[in-house]
Structures are given as structure tokens and as C-alpha cells.
Amino acid sequence: MWSIGEKQGTDAIPNENFTFLSKGVDFRGILNFDGTIRIDGRVEGEINTSGTLIIGEQAIIKGVISAGILITSGKVNATITATGKIQIQKPGILIGDIRTPGISIEDGAHFHGMCDMGAHKWVEEQTAPKSGHDTAPYRGKARSTSL
């Protein structure tokens, strides 16, 4: 069947780390990780990853979050920076200021806070060069054409 030393099914195993904090886990402190993490418990503190953070319906998160992608259907009260995107799924509640290039909020989910999507202020429309006289006093006023 298989020769000795032949890899069996290793292509199906993802190379990415996957971490799970289940319901009932109460963590306070700083979480630094690579890969994907799913949290269904309570976390108070700081969460840092360049990967994906999934927050389940039963989860309660308070603190500061920095992630590549954030997907939440739990309760989050945090300042969040996501380099990829933020998805708030029902019945999720996200309270806090977020910075991300992309956001989606599912119908039935809630967000309260400020969102910075990195847009730059546009340059104000440049006014036409002034002629010999100022027309500002006449703007919006009709002039009589009768003599």
C-alpha cells in the first residue's frame, strides 16, 4: 500500500496554529499568539496577534485588541486595531473605538463607538482665482436687468 517513509495525509493538516479558550476560562493579562484563536470565555487585558481572532457568542472581552482579522459574535468592550477587517456577527455587541480598513456589521449585531477606516481628508475645492473685484457680496442675489 504505502511505502515506508511516505507522508500520509499531511497535506490536509494546516500549518497554522489554532488556539481555543473555552467557556469557563477566565483570563486576565496579555495574550500574544500567532495563527488563529477562538475565545468563548472571559478575557480582560490585551490581545495581540497578526492572525485571526474569533470571539464566540458566550465570550466577554474587555481591554485592547490588535489583530489581523477580528470576527466577533460575543460581547466586546475594547479599543481595537485590525490590519485586515472586523466582522461583527449577530448577536455580537462591540463597544469601543476601532481602526480597520474594512468592517461589516451583520443585521442584529450592535456597534457603539468611533470607527477610523484610514481615509485621508480630501483636499478642499480650490477657489477660482480672484478677479479685479470681489463678487462675494452679490452671491445668491439676483440683479435687476431693467433700466
Coordinates of N, CA and C in Angstrom, one line a residue:
M1 N 0.8 -1.2 0.0 CA 0.0 0.0 0.0 C 0.9 1.3 0.0
W2 N 1.4 1.6 1.2 CA 2.2 2.8 1.2 C 3.7 2.4 1.5
S3 N 4.6 3.1 0.9 CA 6.0 2.8 1.2 C 6.4 3.4 2.5
I4 N 7.4 2.8 3.1 CA 7.8 3.3 4.4 C 8.4 4.7 4.1
G5 N 8.1 5.6 5.0 CA 8.6 7.0 4.9 C 7.7 7.9 4.1
E6 N 6.7 7.3 3.4 CA 5.8 8.2 2.7 C 4.9 8.9 3.6
K7 N 4.6 10.2 3.3 CA 3.8 11.0 4.1 C 2.3 10.6 3.9
Q8 N 1.6 10.5 4.9 CA 0.2 10.1 4.8 C -0.7 11.2 5.3
G9 N -1.4 11.9 4.4 CA -2.4 12.9 4.8 C -1.8 14.2 5.4
T10 N -0.6 14.5 5.3 CA -0.1 15.7 6.0 C -0.5 16.9 5.2
D11 N -0.9 16.8 3.9 CA -1.3 18.0 3.2 C -2.6 18.5 3.8
A12 N -3.4 17.7 4.4 CA -4.7 18.1 4.9 C -4.6 18.9 6.3
I13 N -3.4 18.8 6.9 CA -3.2 19.4 8.2 C -2.7 20.8 7.9
P14 N -3.4 21.8 8.4 CA -3.0 23.2 8.2 C -1.7 23.5 9.0
N15 N -0.8 24.3 8.5 CA 0.4 24.7 9.2 C 0.2 25.8 10.2
E16 N -1.0 26.4 10.2 CA -1.3 27.5 11.1 C -1.7 26.9 12.5
N17 N -1.2 27.7 13.5 CA -1.6 27.4 14.9 C -3.0 27.7 15.2
F18 N -3.7 26.9 15.9 CA -5.1 27.2 16.3 C -5.2 27.0 17.8
T19 N -5.6 28.1 18.5 CA -5.7 28.1 20.0 C -7.2 28.3 20.3
F20 N -7.6 27.6 21.4 CA -9.0 27.7 21.8 C -9.1 28.0 23.3
L21 N -9.8 29.0 23.7 CA -10.1 29.3 25.1 C -11.6 29.1 25.3
S22 N -11.9 28.0 26.0 CA -13.3 27.6 26.0 C -14.1 28.4 27.1
K23 N -15.4 28.2 27.0 CA -16.3 28.8 28.0 C -15.9 28.3 29.4
G24 N -15.9 29.2 30.4 CA -15.5 28.8 31.7 C -14.0 29.3 32.0
V25 N -13.3 29.6 30.9 CA -11.9 30.1 31.1 C -12.0 31.6 31.4
D26 N -11.3 32.1 32.5 CA -11.3 33.5 32.9 C -9.8 33.9 32.9
F27 N -9.4 34.7 31.9 CA -8.0 35.1 31.7 C -7.9 36.6 31.9
R28 N -6.9 37.0 32.7 CA -6.5 38.4 32.9 C -5.0 38.5 32.6
G29 N -4.7 39.5 31.7 CA -3.3 39.7 31.4 C -3.1 40.0 29.9
I30 N -2.0 39.5 29.4 CA -1.6 39.8 28.0 C -1.6 38.5 27.2
L31 N -2.3 38.4 26.1 CA -2.3 37.2 25.2 C -1.5 37.6 23.9
N32 N -0.4 37.0 23.7 CA 0.3 37.2 22.4 C 0.3 35.8 21.7
F33 N -0.1 35.8 20.5 CA -0.1 34.5 19.8 C 0.0 34.7 18.3
D34 N 0.3 33.6 17.6 CA 0.3 33.6 16.1 C -0.8 32.6 15.7
G35 N -1.3 32.8 14.5 CA -2.3 31.9 14.0 C -3.7 32.4 14.3
T36 N -4.6 31.4 14.6 CA -6.0 31.7 14.9 C -6.3 31.3 16.3
I37 N -7.1 32.2 17.0 CA -7.5 31.8 18.3 C -9.0 32.1 18.4
R38 N -9.7 31.2 19.0 CA -11.2 31.3 19.3 C -11.3 31.4 20.8
I39 N -12.1 32.5 21.2 CA -12.3 32.7 22.6 C -13.8 32.6 22.9
D40 N -14.2 31.7 23.8 CA -15.5 31.5 24.3 C -15.7 31.9 25.7
G41 N -14.5 32.2 26.4 CA -14.5 32.5 27.8 C -14.5 34.0 28.0
R42 N -13.9 34.4 29.2 CA -13.7 35.8 29.5 C -12.2 36.2 29.5
V43 N -12.0 37.4 28.8 CA -10.6 37.9 28.8 C -10.6 39.3 29.2
E44 N -9.8 39.7 30.1 CA -9.6 41.1 30.5 C -8.1 41.4 30.3
G45 N -7.8 42.4 29.5 CA -6.4 42.7 29.3 C -6.1 43.1 27.8
E46 N -5.0 42.5 27.3 CA -4.5 42.8 26.0 C -4.4 41.6 25.1
I47 N -4.9 41.6 23.9 CA -4.8 40.5 23.0 C -4.1 41.0 21.7
N48 N -3.0 40.3 21.4 CA -2.2 40.7 20.2 C -1.9 39.5 19.3
T49 N -2.2 39.7 18.0 CA -2.0 38.7 17.0 C -1.9 39.3 15.6
S50 N -1.2 38.8 14.7 CA -1.2 39.2 13.3 C -2.2 38.3 12.6
G51 N -2.7 37.3 13.3 CA -3.6 36.3 12.7 C -5.1 36.7 12.9
T52 N -5.9 35.6 13.1 CA -7.4 35.8 13.2 C -7.8 35.6 14.6
L53 N -8.6 36.5 15.1 CA -9.2 36.4 16.5 C -10.7 36.2 16.3
I54 N -11.2 35.0 16.8 CA -12.7 34.7 16.7 C -13.2 34.8 18.1
I55 N -14.2 35.6 18.3 CA -14.8 35.7 19.6 C -16.2 35.1 19.6
G56 N -16.5 34.1 20.3 CA -17.7 33.4 20.3 C -18.9 34.1 21.0
E57 N -20.1 33.6 20.9 CA -21.3 34.2 21.5 C -21.2 34.3 23.0
Q58 N -20.6 33.4 23.6 CA -20.6 33.4 25.1 C -19.4 34.2 25.7
A59 N -18.5 34.7 24.8 CA -17.3 35.4 25.3 C -17.6 36.8 25.7
I60 N -16.8 37.2 26.7 CA -16.8 38.6 27.2 C -15.4 39.1 27.2
I61 N -15.1 40.1 26.4 CA -13.7 40.6 26.2 C -13.7 42.1 26.7
K62 N -12.7 42.5 27.5 CA -12.5 43.9 27.9 C -11.0 44.2 27.8
G63 N -10.7 45.3 27.1 CA -9.3 45.7 27.1 C -8.9 46.3 25.8
V64 N -7.8 45.8 25.2 CA -7.2 46.3 24.0 C -6.9 45.1 23.1
I65 N -7.3 45.2 21.8 CA -7.1 44.2 20.9 C -6.4 44.7 19.7
S66 N -5.4 43.9 19.2 CA -4.6 44.2 18.0 C -4.6 42.8 17.2
A67 N -5.3 42.8 16.1 CA -5.4 41.6 15.3 C -5.3 41.8 13.8
G68 N -5.0 40.8 13.1 CA -5.1 40.8 11.6 C -6.6 40.9 11.2
I69 N -7.4 39.9 11.6 CA -8.8 39.8 11.4 C -9.5 39.6 12.7
L70 N -10.6 40.3 12.9 CA -11.4 40.1 14.1 C -12.8 39.7 13.7
I71 N -13.3 38.5 14.2 CA -14.7 38.1 13.9 C -15.3 37.9 15.3
T72 N -16.4 38.6 15.5 CA -17.0 38.5 16.9 C -18.5 38.4 16.8
S73 N -19.0 37.5 17.7 CA -20.4 37.4 17.9 C -20.7 37.5 19.4
G74 N -19.6 37.9 20.2 CA -19.7 38.0 21.6 C -19.9 39.4 22.1
K75 N -19.5 39.6 23.4 CA -19.6 41.0 23.9 C -18.2 41.5 24.1
V76 N -17.9 42.6 23.4 CA -16.5 43.2 23.4 C -16.6 44.6 23.8
N77 N -15.8 45.0 24.8 CA -15.6 46.4 25.2 C -14.1 46.7 25.1
A78 N -13.7 47.2 24.0 CA -12.2 47.3 23.8 C -11.9 48.4 22.8
T79 N -10.6 48.8 22.8 CA -10.0 49.6 21.8 C -9.4 48.6 20.8
I80 N -9.7 48.7 19.5 CA -9.4 47.6 18.6 C -8.6 48.2 17.4
T81 N -7.6 47.5 17.0 CA -6.9 47.8 15.7 C -6.8 46.5 15.0
A82 N -7.4 46.5 13.7 CA -7.3 45.3 12.9 C -6.7 45.7 11.6
T83 N -5.6 45.0 11.2 CA -5.0 45.3 9.9 C -5.7 44.8 8.7
G84 N -6.6 43.8 8.9 CA -7.4 43.2 7.8 C -8.8 43.7 7.8
K85 N -9.6 43.2 8.7 CA -11.0 43.6 8.7 C -11.6 43.2 10.1
I86 N -12.8 43.8 10.4 CA -13.6 43.5 11.5 C -14.9 43.0 11.1
Q87 N -15.4 41.9 11.6 CA -16.8 41.4 11.3 C -17.5 41.3 12.6
I88 N -18.6 42.0 12.7 CA -19.5 41.9 13.9 C -20.7 41.1 13.5
Q89 N -20.9 39.9 14.0 CA -22.0 39.0 13.7 C -23.0 39.0 14.8
K90 N -24.3 38.8 14.4 CA -25.3 38.7 15.5 C -25.1 37.5 16.4
P91 N -25.3 37.6 17.6 CA -25.9 38.7 18.4 C -24.8 39.6 19.0
G92 N -23.6 39.7 18.4 CA -22.5 40.4 18.9 C -22.7 41.9 19.3
I93 N -22.0 42.3 20.3 CA -22.0 43.7 20.7 C -20.6 44.2 20.9
L94 N -20.2 45.2 20.1 CA -18.9 45.8 20.2 C -19.0 47.2 20.6
I95 N -18.4 47.5 21.8 CA -18.4 48.9 22.3 C -16.9 49.3 22.4
G96 N -16.6 50.4 21.7 CA -15.2 50.9 21.8 C -14.8 51.5 20.4
D97 N -13.6 52.1 20.4 CA -13.1 52.7 19.2 C -12.3 51.7 18.4
I98 N -12.5 51.7 17.1 CA -11.9 50.7 16.2 C -11.1 51.4 15.1
R99 N -10.1 50.7 14.7 CA -9.3 51.2 13.5 C -9.1 50.0 12.6
T100 N -9.6 50.1 11.4 CA -9.6 49.0 10.5 C -9.8 49.4 9.0
P101 N -9.2 48.8 8.0 CA -9.6 49.2 6.7 C -10.9 48.7 6.2
G102 N -11.5 47.7 6.9 CA -12.8 47.1 6.4 C -13.6 46.7 7.6
I103 N -14.9 46.9 7.5 CA -15.8 46.5 8.6 C -17.1 46.0 8.0
S104 N -17.7 44.9 8.6 CA -19.0 44.5 8.3 C -19.8 44.3 9.6
I105 N -21.0 44.7 9.6 CA -21.9 44.6 10.8 C -23.1 43.9 10.3
E106 N -23.3 42.7 10.8 CA -24.5 41.9 10.4 C -25.7 42.4 11.0
D107 N -26.8 42.3 10.3 CA -28.1 42.7 10.9 C -28.4 42.0 12.2
G108 N -28.6 42.7 13.2 CA -28.8 42.1 14.5 C -27.6 42.2 15.5
A109 N -26.5 42.7 14.9 CA -25.3 42.9 15.7 C -25.3 44.4 16.1
H110 N -24.5 44.8 17.1 CA -24.5 46.2 17.5 C -23.1 46.7 17.7
F111 N -22.9 48.0 17.3 CA -21.6 48.6 17.5 C -21.9 50.0 18.0
H112 N -21.1 50.4 19.0 CA -21.2 51.7 19.6 C -19.8 52.2 19.8
G113 N -19.4 53.2 19.1 CA -18.0 53.8 19.2 C -17.6 54.5 18.0
M114 N -16.3 54.8 17.9 CA -15.8 55.5 16.7 C -15.1 54.5 15.8
C115 N -15.2 54.7 14.5 CA -14.5 53.9 13.6 C -13.6 54.7 12.6
D116 N -12.3 54.3 12.6 CA -11.4 55.0 11.7 C -11.0 54.0 10.7
M117 N -11.3 54.2 9.4 CA -11.0 53.3 8.3 C -9.8 53.8 7.5
G118 N -9.1 54.8 8.1 CA -7.9 55.2 7.4 C -8.0 56.1 6.2
A119 N -9.2 56.6 6.0 CA -9.5 57.5 4.9 C -8.8 58.8 5.2
H120 N -8.2 59.4 4.2 CA -7.5 60.7 4.3 C -8.5 61.8 4.0
K121 N -8.3 62.9 4.6 CA -9.1 64.1 4.2 C -8.8 64.4 2.8
W122 N -9.9 64.8 2.1 CA -9.7 65.2 0.7 C -9.3 66.7 0.7
V123 N -8.6 67.1 -0.3 CA -8.2 68.5 -0.5 C -9.5 69.3 -0.8
E124 N -9.7 70.4 -0.1 CA -10.8 71.2 -0.3 C -10.8 71.7 -1.7
E125 N -11.9 72.0 -2.3 CA -12.0 72.5 -3.6 C -11.3 73.9 -3.7
Q126 N -10.4 74.0 -4.6 CA -9.7 75.3 -4.7 C -10.6 76.3 -5.3
T127 N -10.6 77.5 -4.7 CA -11.4 78.6 -5.2 C -10.8 79.1 -6.5
A128 N -11.6 79.7 -7.4 CA -11.1 80.3 -8.6 C -10.3 81.5 -8.3
P129 N -9.3 81.8 -9.1 CA -8.5 83.0 -8.8 C -9.4 84.2 -8.8
K130 N -9.1 85.1 -7.9 CA -9.9 86.3 -7.8 C -9.7 87.3 -8.9
S131 N -10.8 87.8 -9.4 CA -10.7 88.8 -10.5 C -10.5 90.2 -9.8
G132 N -10.6 91.2 -10.6 CA -10.3 92.6 -10.1 C -11.3 93.0 -9.0
H133 N -12.5 92.4 -8.9 CA -13.4 92.8 -7.9 C -14.0 91.6 -7.2
D134 N -14.4 91.7 -5.9 CA -14.9 90.6 -5.1 C -16.4 90.5 -5.4
T135 N -16.8 89.3 -5.7 CA -18.2 89.1 -6.0 C -19.0 88.5 -4.8
A136 N -18.3 88.3 -3.7 CA -18.9 87.7 -2.5 C -20.2 88.4 -2.1
P137 N -20.3 89.8 -2.1 CA -21.5 90.4 -1.6 C -22.7 90.2 -2.5
Y138 N -22.4 89.7 -3.8 CA -23.5 89.5 -4.7 C -24.0 88.0 -4.8
R139 N -23.3 87.1 -4.2 CA -23.6 85.7 -4.3 C -25.0 85.5 -3.7
G140 N -25.8 84.8 -4.5 CA -27.2 84.4 -4.0 C -28.2 85.6 -4.2
K141 N -27.8 86.7 -4.8 CA -28.7 87.8 -5.0 C -28.9 88.0 -6.5
A142 N -30.2 88.2 -6.9 CA -30.5 88.4 -8.3 C -30.3 89.9 -8.6
R143 N -29.7 90.2 -9.8 CA -29.6 91.6 -10.2 C -30.7 91.9 -11.1
S144 N -31.2 93.1 -11.0 CA -32.3 93.6 -11.9 C -31.7 93.9 -13.3
T145 N -32.4 93.4 -14.3 CA -31.9 93.7 -15.7 C -32.6 94.8 -16.3
S146 N -33.6 95.4 -15.6 CA -34.3 96.6 -16.2 C -33.5 97.8 -16.0
L147 N -33.7 98.8 -16.9 CA -33.0 100.1 -16.9 C -33.9 101.1 -16.3

